[in-house]
mmCIF file of C-alpha atoms in Angstrom:
data_model
loop_
_atom_site.group_PDB
_atom_site.id
_atom_site.type_symbol
_atom_site.label_atom_id
_atom_site.label_comp_id
_atom_site.label_asym_id
_atom_site.label_seq_id
_atom_site.Cartn_x
_atom_site.Cartn_y
_atom_site.Cartn_z
ATOM 1 C CA MET J 1 -10.341 5.211 12.075
ATOM 2 C CA SER J 2 -10.318 7.121 15.333
ATOM 3 C CA THR J 3 -10.496 10.916 15.426
ATOM 4 C CA HIS J 4 -6.829 11.022 16.460
ATOM 5 C CA GLU J 5 -5.793 8.796 13.548
ATOM 6 C CA LYS J 6 -7.736 10.921 11.086
ATOM 7 C CA LYS J 7 -6.174 14.147 12.360
ATOM 8 C CA THR J 8 -2.728 12.596 12.024
ATOM 9 C CA PHE J 9 -3.252 11.527 8.421
ATOM 10 C CA ASP J 10 -4.979 14.790 7.475
ATOM 11 C CA GLN J 11 -1.872 16.578 8.724
ATOM 12 C CA VAL J 12 0.504 14.334 6.764
ATOM 13 C CA TYR J 13 -1.463 14.914 3.569
ATOM 14 C CA SER J 14 -1.506 18.671 4.178
ATOM 15 C CA TYR J 15 2.299 18.666 3.838
ATOM 16 C CA ALA J 16 2.247 16.920 0.445
ATOM 17 C CA ASP J 17 1.358 18.949 -2.640
ATOM 18 C CA HIS J 18 1.653 15.908 -4.918
ATOM 19 C CA TYR J 19 1.173 12.164 -4.496
ATOM 20 C CA SER J 20 4.902 11.630 -5.055
ATOM 21 C CA LYS J 21 5.651 13.644 -1.899
ATOM 22 C CA LEU J 22 3.792 11.325 0.474
ATOM 23 C CA PRO J 23 6.061 9.518 2.999
ATOM 24 C CA TRP J 24 4.790 6.150 1.749
ATOM 25 C CA ALA J 25 4.819 7.049 -1.964
ATOM 26 C CA HIS J 26 5.720 4.167 -4.259
ATOM 27 C CA ASP J 27 5.882 4.153 -8.048
ATOM 28 C CA HIS J 28 5.484 0.427 -8.553
ATOM 29 C CA PRO J 29 2.388 -1.597 -7.652
ATOM 30 C CA SER J 30 2.355 -3.603 -4.443
ATOM 31 C CA ARG J 31 3.781 -7.119 -4.550
ATOM 32 C CA PHE J 32 1.672 -9.821 -6.170
ATOM 33 C CA ILE J 33 -1.016 -7.641 -7.772
ATOM 34 C CA ASP J 34 0.730 -7.624 -11.134
ATOM 35 C CA GLU J 35 0.703 -11.412 -10.984
ATOM 36 C CA ILE J 36 -2.991 -11.438 -10.124
ATOM 37 C CA ALA J 37 -3.790 -9.008 -12.926
ATOM 38 C CA ALA J 38 -1.851 -11.108 -15.443
ATOM 39 C CA SER J 39 -3.432 -14.405 -14.438
ATOM 40 C CA GLN J 40 -7.084 -13.439 -14.092
ATOM 41 C CA PRO J 41 -9.673 -11.754 -16.255
ATOM 42 C CA SER J 42 -10.591 -8.250 -15.191
ATOM 43 C CA GLY J 43 -12.865 -7.983 -12.182
ATOM 44 C CA LYS J 44 -13.787 -5.650 -9.361
ATOM 45 C CA VAL J 45 -11.099 -4.420 -6.988
ATOM 46 C CA LEU J 46 -11.404 -2.462 -3.750
ATOM 47 C CA ASP J 47 -8.351 -0.511 -2.587
ATOM 48 C CA ILE J 48 -8.859 0.317 1.104
ATOM 49 C CA GLY J 49 -6.735 3.184 2.347
ATOM 50 C CA CYS J 50 -5.791 3.950 -1.251
ATOM 51 C CA GLY J 51 -3.319 6.709 -0.368
ATOM 52 C CA GLY J 52 -1.747 8.257 -3.446
ATOM 53 C CA GLY J 53 -3.456 5.779 -5.741
ATOM 54 C CA THR J 54 -0.533 3.730 -7.066
ATOM 55 C CA ASP J 55 -2.310 0.385 -6.838
ATOM 56 C CA SER J 56 -5.733 1.726 -7.823
ATOM 57 C CA VAL J 57 -4.435 3.319 -10.994
ATOM 58 C CA TYR J 58 -2.298 0.305 -11.879
ATOM 59 C CA MET J 59 -5.296 -2.018 -11.663
ATOM 60 C CA ALA J 60 -7.450 0.391 -13.658
ATOM 61 C CA ALA J 61 -4.782 0.325 -16.374
ATOM 62 C CA GLN J 62 -5.093 -3.478 -16.447
ATOM 63 C CA GLY J 63 -8.806 -3.140 -17.205
ATOM 64 C CA TRP J 64 -10.163 -3.790 -13.718
ATOM 65 C CA GLN J 65 -13.119 -1.906 -12.276
ATOM 66 C CA VAL J 66 -11.561 -0.052 -9.352
ATOM 67 C CA THR J 67 -13.082 1.454 -6.228
ATOM 68 C CA ALA J 68 -10.621 3.470 -4.135
ATOM 69 C CA LEU J 69 -11.627 4.087 -0.528
ATOM 70 C CA ASP J 70 -9.973 6.419 1.962
ATOM 71 C CA PHE J 71 -11.096 8.573 4.868
ATOM 72 C CA VAL J 72 -8.815 11.441 3.796
ATOM 73 C CA SER J 73 -10.318 13.535 1.020
ATOM 74 C CA LYS J 74 -6.922 14.649 -0.290
ATOM 75 C CA ALA J 75 -5.907 11.014 -0.807
ATOM 76 C CA LEU J 76 -8.886 10.579 -3.102
ATOM 77 C CA GLU J 77 -8.071 13.806 -4.939
ATOM 78 C CA MET J 78 -4.542 12.520 -5.545
ATOM 79 C CA THR J 79 -5.838 9.165 -6.749
ATOM 80 C CA SER J 80 -8.248 10.842 -9.165
ATOM 81 C CA GLN J 81 -5.473 13.136 -10.416
ATOM 82 C CA ARG J 82 -3.154 10.202 -10.983
ATOM 83 C CA ALA J 83 -5.848 8.311 -12.885
ATOM 84 C CA ALA J 84 -6.723 11.333 -15.025
ATOM 85 C CA GLU J 85 -3.065 11.792 -15.976
ATOM 86 C CA GLN J 86 -3.238 8.345 -17.574
ATOM 87 C CA GLY J 87 -6.678 8.783 -19.092
ATOM 88 C CA LEU J 88 -8.216 6.340 -16.613
ATOM 89 C CA THR J 89 -11.220 6.383 -14.326
ATOM 90 C CA VAL J 90 -11.278 5.226 -10.710
ATOM 91 C CA ALA J 91 -14.361 5.409 -8.518
ATOM 92 C CA THR J 92 -13.562 7.066 -5.186
ATOM 93 C CA ILE J 93 -15.351 6.832 -1.845
ATOM 94 C CA GLU J 94 -14.561 8.968 1.185
ATOM 95 C CA ALA J 95 -15.307 6.735 4.147
ATOM 96 C CA ASP J 96 -13.903 4.847 7.105
ATOM 97 C CA ILE J 97 -13.694 1.154 6.211
ATOM 98 C CA ILE J 98 -15.142 0.309 9.644
ATOM 99 C CA THR J 99 -18.384 2.251 9.191
ATOM 100 C CA TRP J 100 -18.702 2.078 5.394
ATOM 101 C CA LYS J 101 -21.727 0.202 4.087
ATOM 102 C CA PRO J 102 -20.582 -1.704 0.971
ATOM 103 C CA THR J 103 -23.197 -2.308 -1.694
ATOM 104 C CA ASP J 104 -20.991 -4.557 -3.819
ATOM 105 C CA ARG J 105 -18.543 -7.428 -3.397
ATOM 106 C CA PHE J 106 -15.074 -7.541 -4.856
ATOM 107 C CA ASP J 107 -12.835 -10.091 -6.561
ATOM 108 C CA LEU J 108 -9.715 -8.451 -5.145
ATOM 109 C CA VAL J 109 -9.182 -6.317 -2.044
ATOM 110 C CA LEU J 110 -5.952 -4.382 -1.455
ATOM 111 C CA ASP J 111 -4.555 -2.965 1.786
ATOM 112 C CA HIS J 112 -1.229 -1.182 1.374
ATOM 113 C CA GLY J 113 -0.642 -0.329 5.028
ATOM 114 C CA LEU J 114 -4.061 0.414 6.529
ATOM 115 C CA LEU J 115 -4.424 -2.354 9.102
ATOM 116 C CA HIS J 116 -1.008 -1.794 10.669
ATOM 117 C CA ASN J 117 -1.899 1.874 11.276
ATOM 118 C CA MET J 118 -5.223 1.062 12.923
ATOM 119 C CA ASP J 119 -5.976 0.923 16.643
ATOM 120 C CA ALA J 120 -6.115 -2.689 17.826
ATOM 121 C CA VAL J 121 -9.627 -2.231 19.230
ATOM 122 C CA ARG J 122 -10.869 -1.759 15.658
ATOM 123 C CA HIS J 123 -9.216 -4.832 14.157
ATOM 124 C CA SER J 124 -12.163 -7.195 14.579
ATOM 125 C CA ALA J 125 -14.491 -4.722 12.849
ATOM 126 C CA TYR J 126 -11.961 -4.375 10.015
ATOM 127 C CA ARG J 127 -11.907 -8.142 9.606
ATOM 128 C CA GLU J 128 -15.696 -8.343 9.527
ATOM 129 C CA GLN J 129 -15.888 -5.653 6.859
ATOM 130 C CA LEU J 130 -13.247 -7.397 4.775
ATOM 131 C CA MET J 131 -15.204 -10.645 4.762
ATOM 132 C CA GLN J 132 -18.360 -8.812 3.735
ATOM 133 C CA CYS J 133 -16.556 -7.170 0.822
ATOM 134 C CA MET J 134 -14.898 -10.261 -0.683
ATOM 135 C CA VAL J 135 -16.459 -12.775 -3.043
ATOM 136 C CA PRO J 136 -15.849 -16.501 -2.418
ATOM 137 C CA GLY J 137 -12.565 -17.391 -4.084
ATOM 138 C CA GLY J 138 -11.492 -13.752 -4.016
ATOM 139 C CA ASP J 139 -7.969 -12.485 -3.395
ATOM 140 C CA PHE J 140 -6.624 -10.199 -0.688
ATOM 141 C CA VAL J 141 -3.206 -8.542 -0.770
ATOM 142 C CA ILE J 142 -1.929 -6.733 2.308
ATOM 143 C CA LEU J 143 1.245 -4.937 3.315
ATOM 144 C CA HIS J 144 1.976 -5.058 7.055
ATOM 145 C CA TRP J 145 5.113 -4.366 9.076
ATOM 146 C CA LEU J 146 6.627 -7.636 10.235
ATOM 147 C CA GLN J 147 7.662 -8.596 13.749
ATOM 148 C CA ARG J 148 10.655 -10.758 12.886
ATOM 149 C CA THR J 149 11.311 -12.114 16.378
ATOM 150 C CA PRO J 150 9.098 -12.312 19.487
ATOM 151 C CA ASP J 151 11.270 -9.758 21.285
ATOM 152 C CA GLU J 152 11.408 -7.218 18.440
ATOM 153 C CA ALA J 153 10.078 -4.010 19.965
ATOM 154 C CA GLN J 154 7.366 -1.840 18.516
ATOM 155 C CA GLY J 155 8.422 1.700 17.658
ATOM 156 C CA GLU J 156 7.239 4.626 19.738
ATOM 157 C CA PHE J 157 5.476 5.892 16.617
ATOM 158 C CA GLY J 158 4.545 4.459 13.258
ATOM 159 C CA PRO J 159 2.872 1.218 12.194
ATOM 160 C CA THR J 160 2.589 -1.757 14.508
ATOM 161 C CA ARG J 161 4.490 -4.954 13.800
ATOM 162 C CA ALA J 162 2.944 -8.425 13.689
ATOM 163 C CA SER J 163 4.456 -11.851 13.096
ATOM 164 C CA ARG J 164 3.629 -13.872 10.014
ATOM 165 C CA GLN J 165 1.812 -16.399 12.202
ATOM 166 C CA ALA J 166 -0.244 -13.675 13.883
ATOM 167 C CA ILE J 167 -1.393 -12.311 10.531
ATOM 168 C CA ASN J 168 -2.321 -15.767 9.273
ATOM 169 C CA ASP J 169 -4.199 -16.544 12.480
ATOM 170 C CA PHE J 170 -6.067 -13.245 12.294
ATOM 171 C CA PHE J 171 -7.505 -13.978 8.846
ATOM 172 C CA ALA J 172 -8.066 -17.726 9.324
ATOM 173 C CA PRO J 173 -10.008 -19.801 8.540
ATOM 174 C CA GLU J 174 -11.647 -17.842 5.708
ATOM 175 C CA LEU J 175 -8.394 -16.698 4.109
ATOM 176 C CA GLN J 176 -5.437 -18.915 3.272
ATOM 177 C CA GLU J 177 -1.977 -17.558 2.558
ATOM 178 C CA GLN J 178 -0.813 -18.076 -1.029
ATOM 179 C CA LYS J 179 2.445 -16.144 -0.998
ATOM 180 C CA PHE J 180 4.592 -14.224 1.457
ATOM 181 C CA GLU J 181 7.599 -11.965 0.936
ATOM 182 C CA PHE J 182 9.323 -9.273 2.943
ATOM 183 C CA GLU J 183 12.048 -6.689 2.602
ATOM 184 C CA GLU J 184 14.125 -5.119 5.364
ATOM 185 C CA TYR J 185 15.023 -1.473 5.911
ATOM 186 C CA ASP J 186 17.690 0.054 8.155
ATOM 187 C CA GLY J 187 18.590 3.584 9.141
ATOM 188 C CA LEU J 188 15.081 4.599 10.130
ATOM 189 C CA PRO J 189 14.369 7.069 12.956
ATOM 190 C CA GLU J 190 14.636 5.508 16.395
ATOM 191 C CA SER J 191 11.072 6.666 17.080
ATOM 192 C CA VAL J 192 9.832 3.986 14.656
ATOM 193 C CA GLY J 193 12.318 1.364 15.794
ATOM 194 C CA GLY J 194 15.416 2.187 13.715
ATOM 195 C CA THR J 195 14.908 -0.836 11.486
ATOM 196 C CA MET J 196 11.910 -2.710 10.146
ATOM 197 C CA ALA J 197 10.734 -5.376 7.740
ATOM 198 C CA GLN J 198 7.836 -4.748 5.412
ATOM 199 C CA ALA J 199 5.850 -7.901 4.680
ATOM 200 C CA TYR J 200 3.540 -8.631 1.775
ATOM 201 C CA TYR J 201 0.847 -11.304 1.965
ATOM 202 C CA TRP J 202 -1.373 -12.737 -0.735
ATOM 203 C CA PHE J 203 -4.418 -14.516 0.648
ATOM 204 C CA LYS J 204 -7.225 -16.330 -1.114
ATOM 205 C CA ARG J 205 -10.687 -16.812 0.284
ATOM 206 C CA GLY J 206 -11.947 -20.363 0.382
#
């Protein structure tokens, strides 16, 4: 991410003394990954922008070989702490997904809110890296704020919104949507739009 983005996230993490105190903390795994874990034999999973490690640790508990990647060192410390509390091991890598040089390919890639926090000028590089990381037939699960109508405004701050069609177009033709769900939230600060919908996508690579 850009220097400005990194400074912003470093600051957010500096305010949290535990993974449960992060603004985006969630106790349950992201949508669809429990279904993937239940239906497939264990494999290799890459969690990009792993944050507090919820998804990484969940997949490790299901017997998957997990690599957690983040450009904030404290995020990786929290992920390792969370794994250790459950007697699990998660490999951690401190890197920017855009400049990281992967040496392996993964059966499942997770993005719980990285792309929608990234500058638009870096999106094409993100996409290229994603394709390099995924095996043919692999799965990709992403959380992204949803633009519900064409005239729904972006917030002054916070993640960007994108329509379902825009997300599908961005990852086509290599990735095909398997499932889509969203949930709506009200009462948010006006600086982030006051209301938003959080969308979950499950894609499969052809």
